[in-house]
PDB file of C-alpha atoms in Angstrom:
ATOM      1  CA  UNK A  20      13.602  19.462  -2.302  1.00 81.00           C
ATOM      2  CA  UNK A  21      10.144  17.889  -2.384  1.00 94.00           C
ATOM      3  CA  UNK A  22       8.859  15.779  -5.198  1.00 98.00           C
ATOM      4  CA  UNK A  23       6.071  17.174  -7.390  1.00 97.00           C
ATOM      5  CA  UNK A  24       4.165  14.800  -9.639  1.00 97.00           C
ATOM      6  CA  UNK A  25       4.006  17.382 -12.448  1.00 97.00           C
ATOM      7  CA  UNK A  26       7.824  17.446 -12.584  1.00 98.00           C
ATOM      8  CA  UNK A  27       8.505  13.746 -12.020  1.00 98.00           C
ATOM      9  CA  UNK A  28       9.261  10.641 -14.039  1.00 98.00           C
ATOM     10  CA  UNK A  29       9.572   7.102 -12.666  1.00 98.00           C
ATOM     11  CA  UNK A  30      12.523   5.293 -14.264  1.00 98.00           C
ATOM     12  CA  UNK A  31      12.542   1.513 -13.736  1.00 98.00           C
ATOM     13  CA  UNK A  32      15.917   0.077 -14.765  1.00 98.00           C
ATOM     14  CA  UNK A  33      16.454  -3.447 -16.096  1.00 97.00           C
ATOM     15  CA  UNK A  34      14.021  -5.620 -14.138  1.00 96.00           C
ATOM     16  CA  UNK A  35      14.633  -8.324 -16.720  1.00 95.00           C
ATOM     17  CA  UNK A  36      13.524 -11.937 -16.610  1.00 92.00           C
ATOM     18  CA  UNK A  37      17.006 -13.346 -17.281  1.00 92.00           C
ATOM     19  CA  UNK A  38      18.603 -11.320 -14.507  1.00 92.00           C
ATOM     20  CA  UNK A  39      16.044 -11.623 -11.711  1.00 92.00           C
ATOM     21  CA  UNK A  40      16.791 -15.200 -10.578  1.00 92.00           C
ATOM     22  CA  UNK A  41      20.177 -14.059  -9.229  1.00 94.00           C
ATOM     23  CA  UNK A  42      18.977 -10.806  -7.630  1.00 95.00           C
ATOM     24  CA  UNK A  43      18.704 -10.840  -3.845  1.00 93.00           C
ATOM     25  CA  UNK A  44      15.194  -9.584  -3.037  1.00 92.00           C
ATOM     26  CA  UNK A  45      14.325  -9.126  -6.707  1.00 94.00           C
ATOM     27  CA  UNK A  46      10.658 -10.161  -6.460  1.00 93.00           C
ATOM     28  CA  UNK A  47       9.984  -7.851  -3.524  1.00 93.00           C
ATOM     29  CA  UNK A  48      11.756  -5.001  -5.360  1.00 96.00           C
ATOM     30  CA  UNK A  49       9.514  -5.554  -8.385  1.00 95.00           C
ATOM     31  CA  UNK A  50       6.441  -5.540  -6.155  1.00 93.00           C
ATOM     32  CA  UNK A  51       7.468  -2.185  -4.684  1.00 94.00           C
ATOM     33  CA  UNK A  52       8.254  -0.681  -8.100  1.00 95.00           C
ATOM     34  CA  UNK A  53       4.917  -1.909  -9.477  1.00 94.00           C
ATOM     35  CA  UNK A  54       3.064  -0.404  -6.511  1.00 93.00           C
ATOM     36  CA  UNK A  55       4.642   3.011  -7.059  1.00 95.00           C
ATOM     37  CA  UNK A  56       4.080   2.725 -10.811  1.00 94.00           C
ATOM     38  CA  UNK A  57       0.366   2.318 -10.076  1.00 92.00           C
ATOM     39  CA  UNK A  58       0.379   5.524  -8.053  1.00 93.00           C
ATOM     40  CA  UNK A  59       2.372   7.220 -10.825  1.00 95.00           C
ATOM     41  CA  UNK A  60      -0.153   6.149 -13.435  1.00 93.00           C
ATOM     42  CA  UNK A  61      -3.043   7.504 -11.342  1.00 92.00           C
ATOM     43  CA  UNK A  62      -1.244  10.857 -11.097  1.00 94.00           C
ATOM     44  CA  UNK A  63      -0.163  10.864 -14.768  1.00 94.00           C
ATOM     45  CA  UNK A  64       3.525  10.601 -13.911  1.00 96.00           C
ATOM     46  CA  UNK A  65       5.359   9.012 -16.865  1.00 96.00           C
ATOM     47  CA  UNK A  66       6.762   5.531 -16.241  1.00 97.00           C
ATOM     48  CA  UNK A  67       9.792   4.574 -18.343  1.00 97.00           C
ATOM     49  CA  UNK A  68      11.472   1.166 -18.362  1.00 97.00           C
ATOM     50  CA  UNK A  69      14.908   0.212 -19.610  1.00 98.00           C
ATOM     51  CA  UNK A  70      16.148  -3.143 -20.832  1.00 97.00           C
ATOM     52  CA  UNK A  71      19.870  -3.900 -21.004  1.00 96.00           C
ATOM     53  CA  UNK A  72      20.734  -6.044 -24.025  1.00 94.00           C
ATOM     54  CA  UNK A  73      17.365  -7.881 -24.007  1.00 93.00           C
ATOM     55  CA  UNK A  74      18.559 -10.434 -26.577  1.00 93.00           C
ATOM     56  CA  UNK A  75      20.778 -11.805 -23.836  1.00 91.00           C
ATOM     57  CA  UNK A  76      19.005 -10.893 -20.556  1.00 93.00           C
ATOM     58  CA  UNK A  77      15.394 -11.158 -21.726  1.00 91.00           C
ATOM     59  CA  UNK A  78      12.743  -8.496 -21.652  1.00 94.00           C
ATOM     60  CA  UNK A  79      11.128  -6.896 -18.612  1.00 94.00           C
ATOM     61  CA  UNK A  80       9.809  -9.443 -16.111  1.00 93.00           C
ATOM     62  CA  UNK A  81       6.199 -10.381 -16.915  1.00 90.00           C
ATOM     63  CA  UNK A  82       5.181  -9.837 -13.269  1.00 87.00           C
ATOM     64  CA  UNK A  83       6.150  -6.182 -13.585  1.00 92.00           C
ATOM     65  CA  UNK A  84       4.706  -5.641 -17.051  1.00 90.00           C
ATOM     66  CA  UNK A  85       1.347  -7.107 -16.059  1.00 88.00           C
ATOM     67  CA  UNK A  86       1.122  -4.654 -13.142  1.00 86.00           C
ATOM     68  CA  UNK A  87       1.878  -1.607 -15.275  1.00 89.00           C
ATOM     69  CA  UNK A  88      -0.380   0.519 -17.365  1.00 83.00           C
ATOM     70  CA  UNK A  89       1.087   2.759 -20.022  1.00 81.00           C
ATOM     71  CA  UNK A  90       4.879   2.933 -20.069  1.00 86.00           C
ATOM     72  CA  UNK A  91       7.753   3.636 -22.427  1.00 92.00           C
ATOM     73  CA  UNK A  92      10.378   0.895 -22.881  1.00 95.00           C
ATOM     74  CA  UNK A  93      13.945   1.814 -23.865  1.00 97.00           C
ATOM     75  CA  UNK A  94      16.447  -0.792 -24.961  1.00 96.00           C
ATOM     76  CA  UNK A  95      20.068   0.021 -24.222  1.00 97.00           C
ATOM     77  CA  UNK A  96      23.611  -1.196 -24.580  1.00 97.00           C
ATOM     78  CA  UNK A  97      25.308   1.344 -22.303  1.00 97.00           C
ATOM     79  CA  UNK A  98      25.112   0.701 -18.577  1.00 98.00           C
ATOM     80  CA  UNK A  99      24.282   4.401 -18.124  1.00 98.00           C
ATOM     81  CA  UNK A 100      21.016   5.041 -19.948  1.00 98.00           C
ATOM     82  CA  UNK A 101      21.993   8.700 -20.424  1.00 98.00           C
ATOM     83  CA  UNK A 102      24.658   7.466 -22.868  1.00 98.00           C
ATOM     84  CA  UNK A 103      21.841   6.397 -25.201  1.00 98.00           C
ATOM     85  CA  UNK A 104      21.205   9.512 -27.365  1.00 97.00           C
ATOM     86  CA  UNK A 105      17.583   8.633 -28.132  1.00 97.00           C
ATOM     87  CA  UNK A 106      16.775   8.297 -24.429  1.00 98.00           C
ATOM     88  CA  UNK A 107      18.654  11.448 -23.402  1.00 98.00           C
ATOM     89  CA  UNK A 108      16.933  13.511 -26.114  1.00 97.00           C
ATOM     90  CA  UNK A 109      13.480  12.180 -25.234  1.00 97.00           C
ATOM     91  CA  UNK A 110      14.060  12.894 -21.543  1.00 98.00           C
ATOM     92  CA  UNK A 111      15.215  16.412 -22.303  1.00 97.00           C
ATOM     93  CA  UNK A 112      11.947  16.969 -24.209  1.00 96.00           C
ATOM     94  CA  UNK A 113       9.933  15.973 -21.098  1.00 94.00           C
ATOM     95  CA  UNK A 114       8.952  18.485 -18.430  1.00 89.00           C
ATOM     96  CA  UNK A 115      10.330  16.091 -15.816  1.00 97.00           C
ATOM     97  CA  UNK A 116      13.274  17.395 -13.792  1.00 98.00           C
ATOM     98  CA  UNK A 117      12.827  14.962 -10.899  1.00 98.00           C
ATOM     99  CA  UNK A 118      13.691  11.357 -11.698  1.00 98.00           C
ATOM    100  CA  UNK A 119      12.681   8.597  -9.280  1.00 98.00           C
ATOM    101  CA  UNK A 120      14.961   5.686 -10.151  1.00 98.00           C
ATOM    102  CA  UNK A 121      14.916   2.018  -9.169  1.00 98.00           C
ATOM    103  CA  UNK A 122      15.815  -1.368 -10.605  1.00 98.00           C
ATOM    104  CA  UNK A 123      18.687  -3.789 -10.986  1.00 97.00           C
ATOM    105  CA  UNK A 124      21.529  -4.072 -10.684  1.00 96.00           C
ATOM    106  CA  UNK A 125      21.937  -1.253  -8.217  1.00 97.00           C
ATOM    107  CA  UNK A 126      25.734  -1.139  -8.429  1.00 98.00           C
ATOM    108  CA  UNK A 127      25.891  -1.220 -12.235  1.00 98.00           C
ATOM    109  CA  UNK A 128      23.085   0.147 -14.394  1.00 98.00           C
ATOM    110  CA  UNK A 129      21.065   1.921 -11.710  1.00 98.00           C
ATOM    111  CA  UNK A 130      24.139   3.625 -10.247  1.00 98.00           C
ATOM    112  CA  UNK A 131      25.636   4.638 -13.589  1.00 98.00           C
ATOM    113  CA  UNK A 132      22.254   5.910 -14.808  1.00 98.00           C
ATOM    114  CA  UNK A 133      21.725   7.883 -11.596  1.00 98.00           C
ATOM    115  CA  UNK A 134      25.192   9.447 -11.902  1.00 98.00           C
ATOM    116  CA  UNK A 135      24.525  10.296 -15.562  1.00 98.00           C
ATOM    117  CA  UNK A 136      21.209  11.922 -14.658  1.00 98.00           C
ATOM    118  CA  UNK A 137      22.896  13.954 -11.919  1.00 98.00           C
ATOM    119  CA  UNK A 138      25.637  15.047 -14.343  1.00 98.00           C
ATOM    120  CA  UNK A 139      22.900  16.204 -16.752  1.00 98.00           C
ATOM    121  CA  UNK A 140      21.325  18.375 -14.044  1.00 98.00           C
ATOM    122  CA  UNK A 141      18.335  16.253 -12.996  1.00 98.00           C
ATOM    123  CA  UNK A 142      17.222  15.764  -9.399  1.00 98.00           C
ATOM    124  CA  UNK A 143      17.567  12.037  -8.700  1.00 98.00           C
ATOM    125  CA  UNK A 144      15.593  10.134  -6.073  1.00 98.00           C
ATOM    126  CA  UNK A 145      16.884   6.605  -5.324  1.00 98.00           C
ATOM    127  CA  UNK A 146      13.893   4.360  -4.561  1.00 98.00           C
ATOM    128  CA  UNK A 147      15.609   2.254  -1.917  1.00 96.00           C
ATOM    129  CA  UNK A 148      13.259  -0.682  -1.445  1.00 94.00           C
ATOM    130  CA  UNK A 149      12.861  -1.184  -5.214  1.00 97.00           C
ATOM    131  CA  UNK A 150      16.572  -1.221  -6.048  1.00 97.00           C
ATOM    132  CA  UNK A 151      18.547  -4.437  -5.692  1.00 97.00           C
ATOM    133  CA  UNK A 152      21.691  -6.325  -6.730  1.00 97.00           C
ATOM    134  CA  UNK A 153      22.983  -9.874  -6.562  1.00 96.00           C
ATOM    135  CA  UNK A 154      24.535  -9.015  -3.221  1.00 94.00           C
ATOM    136  CA  UNK A 155      22.987  -6.711  -0.621  1.00 92.00           C
ATOM    137  CA  UNK A 156      26.303  -4.965   0.128  1.00 94.00           C
ATOM    138  CA  UNK A 157      26.657  -3.907  -3.508  1.00 96.00           C
ATOM    139  CA  UNK A 158      23.177  -2.375  -3.441  1.00 96.00           C
ATOM    140  CA  UNK A 159      23.959  -0.530  -0.201  1.00 96.00           C
ATOM    141  CA  UNK A 160      27.262   0.823  -1.512  1.00 98.00           C
ATOM    142  CA  UNK A 161      25.625   1.908  -4.771  1.00 98.00           C
ATOM    143  CA  UNK A 162      22.985   3.888  -2.873  1.00 98.00           C
ATOM    144  CA  UNK A 163      25.637   5.485  -0.665  1.00 98.00           C
ATOM    145  CA  UNK A 164      27.729   6.464  -3.676  1.00 98.00           C
ATOM    146  CA  UNK A 165      24.751   7.924  -5.566  1.00 98.00           C
ATOM    147  CA  UNK A 166      23.652   9.867  -2.487  1.00 98.00           C
ATOM    148  CA  UNK A 167      27.173  11.177  -1.907  1.00 98.00           C
ATOM    149  CA  UNK A 168      26.999  12.653  -5.439  1.00 98.00           C
ATOM    150  CA  UNK A 169      23.591  14.287  -4.860  1.00 98.00           C
ATOM    151  CA  UNK A 170      20.868  11.657  -5.196  1.00 98.00           C
ATOM    152  CA  UNK A 171      18.306  11.410  -2.399  1.00 98.00           C
ATOM    153  CA  UNK A 172      17.306   8.043  -0.921  1.00 98.00           C
ATOM    154  CA  UNK A 173      13.520   7.683  -0.685  1.00 98.00           C
ATOM    155  CA  UNK A 174      10.843   5.076  -0.041  1.00 96.00           C
ATOM    156  CA  UNK A 175       7.771   4.450  -2.160  1.00 95.00           C
ATOM    157  CA  UNK A 176       5.533   5.904   0.562  1.00 93.00           C
ATOM    158  CA  UNK A 177       7.607   9.100   0.698  1.00 95.00           C
ATOM    159  CA  UNK A 178       7.293   9.518  -3.048  1.00 97.00           C
ATOM    160  CA  UNK A 179       3.568   8.724  -3.162  1.00 95.00           C
ATOM    161  CA  UNK A 180       2.623  11.177  -0.417  1.00 94.00           C
ATOM    162  CA  UNK A 181       4.840  13.942  -1.790  1.00 97.00           C
ATOM    163  CA  UNK A 182       3.260  13.464  -5.224  1.00 97.00           C
ATOM    164  CA  UNK A 183      -0.208  13.605  -3.631  1.00 95.00           C
ATOM    165  CA  UNK A 184       0.692  16.687  -1.552  1.00 95.00           C
ATOM    166  CA  UNK A 185      -2.629  16.951   0.344  1.00 92.00           C
ATOM    167  CA  UNK A 186      -5.360  14.730   1.732  1.00 91.00           C
ATOM    168  CA  UNK A 187      -8.508  16.702   0.916  1.00 93.00           C
ATOM    169  CA  UNK A 188      -8.683  16.177  -2.833  1.00 91.00           C
ATOM    170  CA  UNK A 189     -10.650  13.766  -4.960  1.00 90.00           C
ATOM    171  CA  UNK A 190      -7.371  12.486  -6.403  1.00 88.00           C
ATOM    172  CA  UNK A 191      -6.032  11.643  -2.950  1.00 89.00           C
ATOM    173  CA  UNK A 192      -9.203   9.769  -2.057  1.00 89.00           C
ATOM    174  CA  UNK A 193      -9.147   7.783  -5.301  1.00 86.00           C
ATOM    175  CA  UNK A 194      -5.447   6.944  -5.027  1.00 87.00           C
ATOM    176  CA  UNK A 195      -5.754   6.176  -1.322  1.00 84.00           C
ATOM    177  CA  UNK A 196      -8.570   3.703  -1.924  1.00 83.00           C
ATOM    178  CA  UNK A 197      -6.751   2.045  -4.788  1.00 81.00           C
ATOM    179  CA  UNK A 198      -3.123   2.042  -3.674  1.00 78.00           C
ATOM    180  CA  UNK A 199      -2.464   3.436  -0.220  1.00 69.00           C
ATOM    181  CA  UNK A 200      -4.117   0.711   1.823  1.00 56.00           C
ATOM    182  CA  UNK A 201      -1.808  -0.912   4.344  1.00 59.00           C
ATOM    183  CA  UNK A 202       0.664  -3.194   2.629  1.00 59.00           C
ATOM    184  CA  UNK A 203       2.177  -6.324   4.060  1.00 58.00           C
ATOM    185  CA  UNK A 204       5.417  -5.791   5.987  1.00 54.00           C
ATOM    186  CA  UNK A 205       8.566  -6.764   4.162  1.00 50.00           C
ATOM    187  CA  UNK A 206      10.888  -9.318   5.646  1.00 43.00           C
ATOM    188  CA  UNK A 207      13.733  -8.375   3.278  1.00 42.00           C
ATOM    189  CA  UNK A 208      15.899  -5.303   3.781  1.00 43.00           C
ATOM    190  CA  UNK A 209      16.468  -3.203   0.648  1.00 41.00           C
ATOM    191  CA  UNK A 210      19.096  -0.601  -0.040  1.00 41.00           C
TER     192      UNK A 210
END
């Protein structure tokens, strides 16, 4: 069950300005999601964002938007994005069968979206260090629950190197120079 960039989509859930101040490790999670989104863009992996009730929670955090290239933004009212018919239909029209998911809050919208994706037959990969909640225990329990139902916990490095597949290509060299340089160690634990 390896990831293939031709079959993947990166789904970034609800990193919204109004929510982030209360998210434990939210800034570091955004940094990790933005890093992987850069790799995704270089490999032409679609990047989709969701926003839960943006009139109330604000739009996607500017720090994330400024780091992203081309992306699709979906506004939603359901906690599970698969309950939004427009989103579900658009996803079905994509060639993506492997969904790398991250965002906030892990125990609400990310979890329910991951479960909905699994129910619809997608392979779901839970991007651990880019998924957070107000409380660390809720994020950990959400990951455990999603994985118990069939999701696979991954790190950004795992995803990037599986998407790249080999080291002797021009693409690898370009992506490696641009994104895969050593990153600073994180002092926050993510789940």
